Each structure stands twice: as C-alpha cells, then as structure tokens.
PDB file of C-alpha atoms in Angstrom:
ATOM      1  CA  ASP F1077      11.091  82.470 131.955  1.00 85.00           C
ATOM      2  CA  SER F1078      13.557  80.350 129.925  1.00 87.00           C
ATOM      3  CA  GLY F1079      14.228  83.365 128.326  1.00 93.00           C
ATOM      4  CA  VAL F1080      13.277  82.311 124.744  1.00 97.00           C
ATOM      5  CA  THR F1081       9.987  84.470 123.870  1.00 97.00           C
ATOM      6  CA  GLN F1082       7.568  82.918 121.561  1.00 97.00           C
ATOM      7  CA  THR F1083       4.592  85.085 120.197  1.00 97.00           C
ATOM      8  CA  PRO F1084       1.379  84.414 119.957  1.00 97.00           C
ATOM      9  CA  LYS F1085       0.779  82.081 122.503  1.00 96.00           C
ATOM     10  CA  HIS F1086      -2.276  80.967 121.161  1.00 97.00           C
ATOM     11  CA  LEU F1087      -3.906  81.460 117.372  1.00 97.00           C
ATOM     12  CA  ILE F1088      -6.709  80.393 115.786  1.00 97.00           C
ATOM     13  CA  THR F1089      -7.225  80.911 112.077  1.00 97.00           C
ATOM     14  CA  ALA F1090      -9.217  79.016 108.944  1.00 98.00           C
ATOM     15  CA  THR F1091      -7.466  76.651 106.217  1.00 98.00           C
ATOM     16  CA  GLY F1092      -6.081  78.632 103.354  1.00 97.00           C
ATOM     17  CA  GLN F1093      -4.710  81.336 105.169  1.00 98.00           C
ATOM     18  CA  ARG F1094      -0.896  82.641 106.434  1.00 98.00           C
ATOM     19  CA  VAL F1095       0.423  83.229 109.515  1.00 98.00           C
ATOM     20  CA  THR F1096       3.731  84.145 111.220  1.00 98.00           C
ATOM     21  CA  LEU F1097       5.320  82.874 114.563  1.00 98.00           C
ATOM     22  CA  ARG F1098       7.946  84.987 116.118  1.00 98.00           C
ATOM     23  CA  CYS F1099      10.967  84.251 118.241  1.00 98.00           C
ATOM     24  CA  SER F1100      13.346  86.182 120.306  1.00 98.00           C
ATOM     25  CA  PRO F1101      16.141  83.999 121.481  1.00 97.00           C
ATOM     26  CA  ARG F1102      17.945  84.095 124.899  1.00 96.00           C
ATOM     27  CA  SER F1103      20.287  86.620 125.359  1.00 95.00           C
ATOM     28  CA  GLY F1104      23.777  85.555 123.560  1.00 93.00           C
ATOM     29  CA  ASP F1105      22.480  82.859 121.678  1.00 95.00           C
ATOM     30  CA  LEU F1106      23.186  82.710 117.958  1.00 94.00           C
ATOM     31  CA  SER F1107      21.277  79.512 116.686  1.00 94.00           C
ATOM     32  CA  VAL F1108      17.635  79.287 116.845  1.00 96.00           C
ATOM     33  CA  TYR F1109      15.409  76.208 115.767  1.00 96.00           C
ATOM     34  CA  TRP F1110      11.971  75.541 115.065  1.00 97.00           C
ATOM     35  CA  TYR F1111       9.870  72.319 116.052  1.00 96.00           C
ATOM     36  CA  GLN F1112       6.526  71.508 115.529  1.00 96.00           C
ATOM     37  CA  GLN F1113       4.959  69.222 118.401  1.00 94.00           C
ATOM     38  CA  SER F1114       1.640  67.429 117.200  1.00 89.00           C
ATOM     39  CA  LEU F1115       0.067  64.121 119.021  1.00 79.00           C
ATOM     40  CA  ASP F1116       0.963  61.917 116.008  1.00 75.00           C
ATOM     41  CA  GLN F1117       4.173  63.434 115.129  1.00 75.00           C
ATOM     42  CA  GLY F1118       5.855  63.909 117.928  1.00 82.00           C
ATOM     43  CA  LEU F1119       8.172  66.436 117.952  1.00 89.00           C
ATOM     44  CA  GLN F1120       9.719  67.168 114.462  1.00 92.00           C
ATOM     45  CA  PHE F1121      12.632  69.152 113.744  1.00 92.00           C
ATOM     46  CA  LEU F1122      11.581  71.943 111.186  1.00 95.00           C
ATOM     47  CA  ILE F1123      14.922  74.288 110.411  1.00 95.00           C
ATOM     48  CA  GLN F1124      17.718  75.737 112.086  1.00 94.00           C
ATOM     49  CA  TYR F1125      19.418  79.046 111.754  1.00 95.00           C
ATOM     50  CA  TYR F1126      23.185  80.579 113.127  1.00 93.00           C
ATOM     51  CA  ASN F1127      23.581  84.052 112.833  1.00 94.00           C
ATOM     52  CA  GLY F1128      21.239  84.658 110.532  1.00 94.00           C
ATOM     53  CA  GLU F1129      21.971  81.834 107.977  1.00 94.00           C
ATOM     54  CA  GLU F1130      19.972  78.529 107.396  1.00 93.00           C
ATOM     55  CA  ARG F1131      22.595  75.908 109.015  1.00 90.00           C
ATOM     56  CA  ALA F1132      19.793  72.836 108.754  1.00 89.00           C
ATOM     57  CA  LYS F1133      16.653  71.338 107.511  1.00 90.00           C
ATOM     58  CA  GLY F1134      14.517  69.359 108.820  1.00 89.00           C
ATOM     59  CA  ASN F1135      10.860  67.730 107.602  1.00 84.00           C
ATOM     60  CA  ILE F1136       9.837  71.353 106.601  1.00 94.00           C
ATOM     61  CA  LEU F1137       7.077  71.494 104.056  1.00 95.00           C
ATOM     62  CA  GLU F1138       7.383  73.955 101.383  1.00 96.00           C
ATOM     63  CA  ARG F1139       4.256  75.756 102.405  1.00 97.00           C
ATOM     64  CA  PHE F1140       6.327  76.809 105.408  1.00 97.00           C
ATOM     65  CA  SER F1141       9.462  79.194 105.804  1.00 97.00           C
ATOM     66  CA  ALA F1142      11.738  80.885 107.938  1.00 97.00           C
ATOM     67  CA  GLN F1143      14.480  83.344 108.430  1.00 97.00           C
ATOM     68  CA  GLN F1144      16.315  84.598 111.383  1.00 98.00           C
ATOM     69  CA  PHE F1145      16.954  88.737 111.111  1.00 97.00           C
ATOM     70  CA  PRO F1146      20.319  90.547 112.113  1.00 96.00           C
ATOM     71  CA  ASP F1147      19.256  91.136 115.581  1.00 96.00           C
ATOM     72  CA  LEU F1148      18.658  87.218 115.877  1.00 97.00           C
ATOM     73  CA  HIS F1149      14.838  86.955 116.627  1.00 97.00           C
ATOM     74  CA  SER F1150      13.375  84.471 114.043  1.00 98.00           C
ATOM     75  CA  GLU F1151      10.046  84.347 112.375  1.00 98.00           C
ATOM     76  CA  LEU F1152       8.346  80.849 111.132  1.00 98.00           C
ATOM     77  CA  ASN F1153       5.987  81.774 108.131  1.00 98.00           C
ATOM     78  CA  LEU F1154       3.159  79.345 107.660  1.00 98.00           C
ATOM     79  CA  SER F1155       0.952  79.413 104.511  1.00 97.00           C
ATOM     80  CA  SER F1156      -2.097  77.778 102.765  1.00 97.00           C
ATOM     81  CA  LEU F1157      -2.787  76.338 106.032  1.00 98.00           C
ATOM     82  CA  GLU F1158      -4.455  73.216 106.512  1.00 97.00           C
ATOM     83  CA  LEU F1159      -6.071  71.376 109.298  1.00 96.00           C
ATOM     84  CA  GLY F1160      -3.146  68.997 110.023  1.00 94.00           C
ATOM     85  CA  ASP F1161      -0.807  72.286 110.565  1.00 96.00           C
ATOM     86  CA  SER F1162      -2.495  72.540 113.750  1.00 96.00           C
ATOM     87  CA  ALA F1163      -0.016  72.207 116.036  1.00 96.00           C
ATOM     88  CA  LEU F1164       2.212  73.426 118.950  1.00 96.00           C
ATOM     89  CA  TYR F1165       5.293  75.244 117.420  1.00 97.00           C
ATOM     90  CA  PHE F1166       8.086  75.653 119.662  1.00 97.00           C
ATOM     91  CA  CYS F1167      11.253  77.742 118.987  1.00 97.00           C
ATOM     92  CA  ALA F1168      14.769  76.943 120.840  1.00 96.00           C
ATOM     93  CA  SER F1169      17.803  78.461 120.604  1.00 96.00           C
ATOM     94  CA  SER F1170      21.508  77.338 121.501  1.00 93.00           C
ATOM     95  CA  VAL F1171      24.732  79.457 121.849  1.00 89.00           C
ATOM     96  CA  GLY F1172      26.544  77.504 119.433  1.00 81.00           C
ATOM     97  CA  ASP F1173      25.731  76.151 115.784  1.00 79.00           C
ATOM     98  CA  GLY F1174      25.457  72.683 117.060  1.00 74.00           C
ATOM     99  CA  GLY F1175      28.310  71.138 115.582  1.00 71.00           C
ATOM    100  CA  GLY F1176      29.897  70.187 119.166  1.00 65.00           C
ATOM    101  CA  ALA F1177      32.851  72.353 118.912  1.00 66.00           C
ATOM    102  CA  LEU F1178      31.404  74.280 122.508  1.00 66.00           C
ATOM    103  CA  GLY F1179      30.935  70.941 123.583  1.00 74.00           C
ATOM    104  CA  ALA F1180      27.063  69.716 124.223  1.00 81.00           C
ATOM    105  CA  ASN F1181      24.536  71.696 122.193  1.00 84.00           C
ATOM    106  CA  VAL F1182      21.750  72.661 125.017  1.00 90.00           C
ATOM    107  CA  LEU F1183      18.559  74.032 123.058  1.00 94.00           C
ATOM    108  CA  THR F1184      17.022  76.212 125.397  1.00 95.00           C
ATOM    109  CA  PHE F1185      12.998  76.257 124.632  1.00 96.00           C
ATOM    110  CA  GLY F1186      10.474  78.768 124.383  1.00 96.00           C
ATOM    111  CA  ALA F1187       6.974  78.047 125.750  1.00 95.00           C
ATOM    112  CA  GLY F1188       5.263  77.553 122.408  1.00 96.00           C
ATOM    113  CA  SER F1189       2.757  78.852 120.053  1.00 97.00           C
ATOM    114  CA  ARG F1190      -0.267  76.652 120.009  1.00 97.00           C
ATOM    115  CA  LEU F1191      -1.818  76.903 116.495  1.00 97.00           C
ATOM    116  CA  THR F1192      -5.533  75.588 115.916  1.00 97.00           C
ATOM    117  CA  VAL F1193      -6.544  75.851 111.928  1.00 97.00           C
ATOM    118  CA  LEU F1194     -10.264  75.487 111.349  1.00 96.00           C
TER     119      LEU F1194
ATOM    120  CA  GLY T 390      19.516  57.049 109.426  1.00 52.00           C
ATOM    121  CA  GLU T 391      18.195  59.274 111.994  1.00 62.00           C
ATOM    122  CA  ASP T 392      15.496  57.765 114.245  1.00 84.00           C
ATOM    123  CA  VAL T 393      15.110  58.153 118.247  1.00 91.00           C
ATOM    124  CA  GLU T 394      12.281  55.592 119.916  1.00 93.00           C
ATOM    125  CA  GLN T 395      11.039  55.810 123.012  1.00 93.00           C
ATOM    126  CA  SER T 396       7.864  53.939 124.245  1.00 89.00           C
ATOM    127  CA  LEU T 397       5.260  56.154 125.028  1.00 90.00           C
ATOM    128  CA  PHE T 398       3.587  55.440 128.547  1.00 95.00           C
ATOM    129  CA  LEU T 399       5.332  54.641 132.203  1.00 97.00           C
ATOM    130  CA  SER T 400       3.342  54.268 135.111  1.00 97.00           C
ATOM    131  CA  VAL T 401       5.115  54.302 138.521  1.00 97.00           C
ATOM    132  CA  ARG T 402       3.719  54.795 142.488  1.00 97.00           C
ATOM    133  CA  GLU T 403       5.581  57.209 144.191  1.00 97.00           C
ATOM    134  CA  GLY T 404       8.843  56.213 146.026  1.00 97.00           C
ATOM    135  CA  ASP T 405       9.708  53.791 143.294  1.00 97.00           C
ATOM    136  CA  SER T 406      12.306  54.085 140.703  1.00 97.00           C
ATOM    137  CA  SER T 407      11.294  54.725 137.149  1.00 97.00           C
ATOM    138  CA  VAL T 408      13.414  53.902 134.255  1.00 97.00           C
ATOM    139  CA  ILE T 409      12.788  55.465 131.036  1.00 97.00           C
ATOM    140  CA  ASN T 410      14.689  53.575 127.857  1.00 97.00           C
ATOM    141  CA  CYS T 411      15.551  55.067 124.559  1.00 96.00           C
ATOM    142  CA  THR T 412      16.997  53.788 121.544  1.00 95.00           C
ATOM    143  CA  TYR T 413      18.804  55.451 118.884  1.00 92.00           C
ATOM    144  CA  THR T 414      20.209  54.853 115.371  1.00 86.00           C
ATOM    145  CA  ASP T 415      23.053  57.231 114.574  1.00 81.00           C
ATOM    146  CA  SER T 416      26.356  55.721 116.125  1.00 76.00           C
ATOM    147  CA  SER T 417      28.293  59.024 115.342  1.00 78.00           C
ATOM    148  CA  SER T 418      26.157  60.991 117.671  1.00 76.00           C
ATOM    149  CA  THR T 419      28.585  62.583 119.923  1.00 80.00           C
ATOM    150  CA  TYR T 420      26.053  64.048 122.918  1.00 88.00           C
ATOM    151  CA  LEU T 421      22.876  62.322 124.206  1.00 92.00           C
ATOM    152  CA  TYR T 422      20.385  64.467 126.019  1.00 95.00           C
ATOM    153  CA  TRP T 423      17.339  63.688 128.261  1.00 97.00           C
ATOM    154  CA  TYR T 424      14.881  66.962 127.913  1.00 97.00           C
ATOM    155  CA  LYS T 425      11.755  67.172 130.565  1.00 97.00           C
ATOM    156  CA  GLN T 426       8.446  68.676 129.256  1.00 95.00           C
ATOM    157  CA  GLU T 427       5.454  69.899 131.702  1.00 93.00           C
ATOM    158  CA  PRO T 428       2.353  70.264 131.155  1.00 88.00           C
ATOM    159  CA  GLY T 429       1.836  73.575 129.043  1.00 85.00           C
ATOM    160  CA  ALA T 430       5.146  74.382 128.718  1.00 88.00           C
ATOM    161  CA  GLY T 431       8.290  74.079 126.587  1.00 91.00           C
ATOM    162  CA  LEU T 432      11.210  71.424 127.220  1.00 95.00           C
ATOM    163  CA  GLN T 433      13.747  71.947 129.334  1.00 95.00           C
ATOM    164  CA  LEU T 434      17.363  70.072 129.525  1.00 95.00           C
ATOM    165  CA  LEU T 435      17.378  67.199 132.500  1.00 96.00           C
ATOM    166  CA  THR T 436      20.809  66.347 131.808  1.00 95.00           C
ATOM    167  CA  TYR T 437      23.335  64.955 129.086  1.00 93.00           C
ATOM    168  CA  ILE T 438      26.061  62.229 128.416  1.00 93.00           C
ATOM    169  CA  PHE T 439      28.809  62.354 126.468  1.00 90.00           C
ATOM    170  CA  SER T 440      29.129  59.570 123.962  1.00 86.00           C
ATOM    171  CA  ASN T 441      32.428  57.894 125.279  1.00 87.00           C
ATOM    172  CA  MET T 442      30.831  57.562 128.742  1.00 90.00           C
ATOM    173  CA  ASP T 443      28.922  54.387 130.149  1.00 93.00           C
ATOM    174  CA  MET T 444      27.058  56.606 133.001  1.00 96.00           C
ATOM    175  CA  LYS T 445      26.137  59.590 134.667  1.00 95.00           C
ATOM    176  CA  GLN T 446      24.820  60.634 137.853  1.00 95.00           C
ATOM    177  CA  ASP T 447      22.996  63.905 138.733  1.00 92.00           C
ATOM    178  CA  GLN T 448      21.434  63.414 142.054  1.00 95.00           C
ATOM    179  CA  ARG T 449      17.819  61.302 141.565  1.00 96.00           C
ATOM    180  CA  LEU T 450      18.980  60.941 137.943  1.00 97.00           C
ATOM    181  CA  THR T 451      21.154  57.913 136.727  1.00 97.00           C
ATOM    182  CA  VAL T 452      21.620  58.184 132.589  1.00 97.00           C
ATOM    183  CA  LEU T 453      23.546  54.804 131.238  1.00 97.00           C
ATOM    184  CA  LEU T 454      24.564  54.712 127.603  1.00 95.00           C
ATOM    185  CA  ASN T 455      25.195  51.325 126.079  1.00 94.00           C
ATOM    186  CA  LYS T 456      26.846  52.609 122.621  1.00 91.00           C
ATOM    187  CA  LYS T 457      27.237  49.093 121.352  1.00 91.00           C
ATOM    188  CA  ASP T 458      23.515  48.884 121.211  1.00 92.00           C
ATOM    189  CA  LYS T 459      22.480  52.285 120.607  1.00 92.00           C
ATOM    190  CA  HIS T 460      20.620  52.359 123.879  1.00 95.00           C
ATOM    191  CA  LEU T 461      20.108  55.054 126.570  1.00 95.00           C
ATOM    192  CA  SER T 462      17.870  55.182 129.519  1.00 97.00           C
ATOM    193  CA  LEU T 463      16.984  57.505 132.379  1.00 98.00           C
ATOM    194  CA  ARG T 464      16.616  56.678 135.895  1.00 98.00           C
ATOM    195  CA  ILE T 465      14.635  58.506 138.435  1.00 98.00           C
ATOM    196  CA  ALA T 466      15.097  57.554 141.730  1.00 98.00           C
ATOM    197  CA  ASP T 467      12.287  57.985 144.664  1.00 97.00           C
ATOM    198  CA  THR T 468       9.946  59.318 141.871  1.00 98.00           C
ATOM    199  CA  GLN T 469       7.669  62.037 143.367  1.00 97.00           C
ATOM    200  CA  THR T 470       4.337  63.133 141.749  1.00 95.00           C
ATOM    201  CA  GLY T 471       6.203  66.051 140.957  1.00 94.00           C
ATOM    202  CA  ASP T 472       8.160  64.117 138.369  1.00 96.00           C
ATOM    203  CA  SER T 473       4.982  63.445 136.376  1.00 96.00           C
ATOM    204  CA  ALA T 474       5.604  64.874 132.712  1.00 96.00           C
ATOM    205  CA  ILE T 475       6.778  64.178 128.949  1.00 95.00           C
ATOM    206  CA  TYR T 476      10.306  62.806 128.782  1.00 97.00           C
ATOM    207  CA  PHE T 477      12.273  63.000 125.787  1.00 96.00           C
ATOM    208  CA  CYS T 478      15.588  61.230 124.874  1.00 96.00           C
ATOM    209  CA  ALA T 479      17.329  63.219 121.793  1.00 94.00           C
ATOM    210  CA  GLU T 480      20.633  63.000 119.963  1.00 90.00           C
ATOM    211  CA  SER T 481      22.626  65.296 117.894  1.00 84.00           C
ATOM    212  CA  VAL T 482      23.110  64.268 114.235  1.00 80.00           C
ATOM    213  CA  ASN T 483      25.175  65.642 111.315  1.00 75.00           C
ATOM    214  CA  THR T 484      23.455  65.165 107.849  1.00 70.00           C
ATOM    215  CA  GLY T 485      25.156  68.294 106.179  1.00 66.00           C
ATOM    216  CA  GLY T 486      24.113  70.233 109.147  1.00 69.00           C
ATOM    217  CA  PHE T 487      23.607  69.485 112.901  1.00 75.00           C
ATOM    218  CA  LYS T 488      20.341  68.891 114.097  1.00 82.00           C
ATOM    219  CA  THR T 489      18.925  67.800 117.182  1.00 88.00           C
ATOM    220  CA  ILE T 490      16.503  64.860 116.699  1.00 89.00           C
ATOM    221  CA  PHE T 491      14.147  63.658 119.402  1.00 93.00           C
ATOM    222  CA  GLY T 492      12.037  60.608 120.638  1.00 92.00           C
ATOM    223  CA  ALA T 493       8.183  60.898 120.298  1.00 92.00           C
ATOM    224  CA  GLY T 494       8.477  61.489 124.386  1.00 94.00           C
ATOM    225  CA  THR T 495       7.620  59.061 127.441  1.00 96.00           C
ATOM    226  CA  ARG T 496       4.487  59.847 129.321  1.00 95.00           C
ATOM    227  CA  LEU T 497       5.606  59.347 133.164  1.00 97.00           C
ATOM    228  CA  PHE T 498       2.568  58.965 135.540  1.00 97.00           C
ATOM    229  CA  VAL T 499       3.373  58.995 139.120  1.00 97.00           C
ATOM    230  CA  LYS T 500       0.618  57.408 141.348  1.00 94.00           C
ATOM    231  CA  ALA T 501       0.230  58.392 144.759  1.00 90.00           C
TER     232      ALA T 501
END
C-alpha cells in the first residue's frame, strides 16, 4: 500500500456521461498530480495541485477539470465522455510543489482508476 | 520542449544484465528518475540521479547520465524474473510550473 488511495478502482460508463475520480494523497503530502495512461499515449501528465491551488497544467482536455480540497484530497471530473477517454487514471502525491527546493520530487502513485467508456 | 523517449521492449535471460535507455530534451532538468510499474499497480520510484552526477549505484541498479547527450540509462545486474515490469524514465521540467514528464515506458521481459 503506497498510502495514496484512489476510488473507484474500476468504472464502466457510456459515451456522453460524466464521472468523478477521487484521490486521497499520502499523509503529509501537499501536492496531488493526475496522470492518464493509455496504450497509445503512454503516461500523460494532466494537472498538479499544491495545497489547494493549481500549480502546473499538462495535456488536460477542456472537458476535464480537477480540484484539491482543504483536506488535500482531490477529484478529477471527466465530462462528455468519449471512447478515447478509456484509460487508467493515476493520482500521485508528493511532499513539495515539485520545484526542487526540497531536493528530488519523488511521486508516490496510487493503484489507479480504470475507466472504460462504451 | 518536453519529451522523454524510450524503447518500448527489452527481452533478457534470467541472470543477464538489462540496460534500459532513455533520452530527454530539457537540459535544465535537475533530477532524472526511474520508476517501475508492475502489472495492475501504480508506478513506484526505483531511483533518481541529480543532474550534476554521472553515475549512481544502488545494489543491482546502476544509473548512468550523459548530460551532454541528454541520455540516461538504467542497468539491472543479475536480472530476475521478478524484475519483469514496465520501466519509466522521467524528468522534472519547469514550464511555468514544475511537471514530471514520463517516457512511454520500456517493457522488460525476463526469460527463465
């Protein structure tokens, strides 16, 4: 157990629907990151939050949004789902903001949420 | 730009050494990382190297960094069947916010 908890583990839904993925970071970590892993795209960085604020943005679609709450858990919302959104969505957490002030920025990953869009 | 490239597959025999290679593009990366993903699991950090180092050794793992060529490699000595997994190279880049960018991953097959 890495200490990063993701729910649900599996989710099957239909095109056009909306889902919410949830992540609880490891105790003491202030940053949460979301990544999408698919067979053809590899591991794509979506977005990072640090202590409730958006800190870095990657290839996140406009149909997707995320937030980090005061208790530091995070949610990734995926709407108007398409077949191509089927993937493993990973959450990771780290102590710092990724800027290197604390040395190496080691990410601790959750086990992932597997989304299947039919 | 931000790009990390790795070969997709590597097959070795048990007991041999495995060498997984990676090239990256951001010369300002301070740290470079190797992560391992076992089937059905998330990624786990294996090791990392600071950019002013050429080499780092940790038990069976040796990381070599050629900063001039932006080339990183991971050598696993005495490869075991339990080492079969996907290995990801990663770098931290600063593009208006620090992001950790991963390569596509190298799938290592270890034959008994």
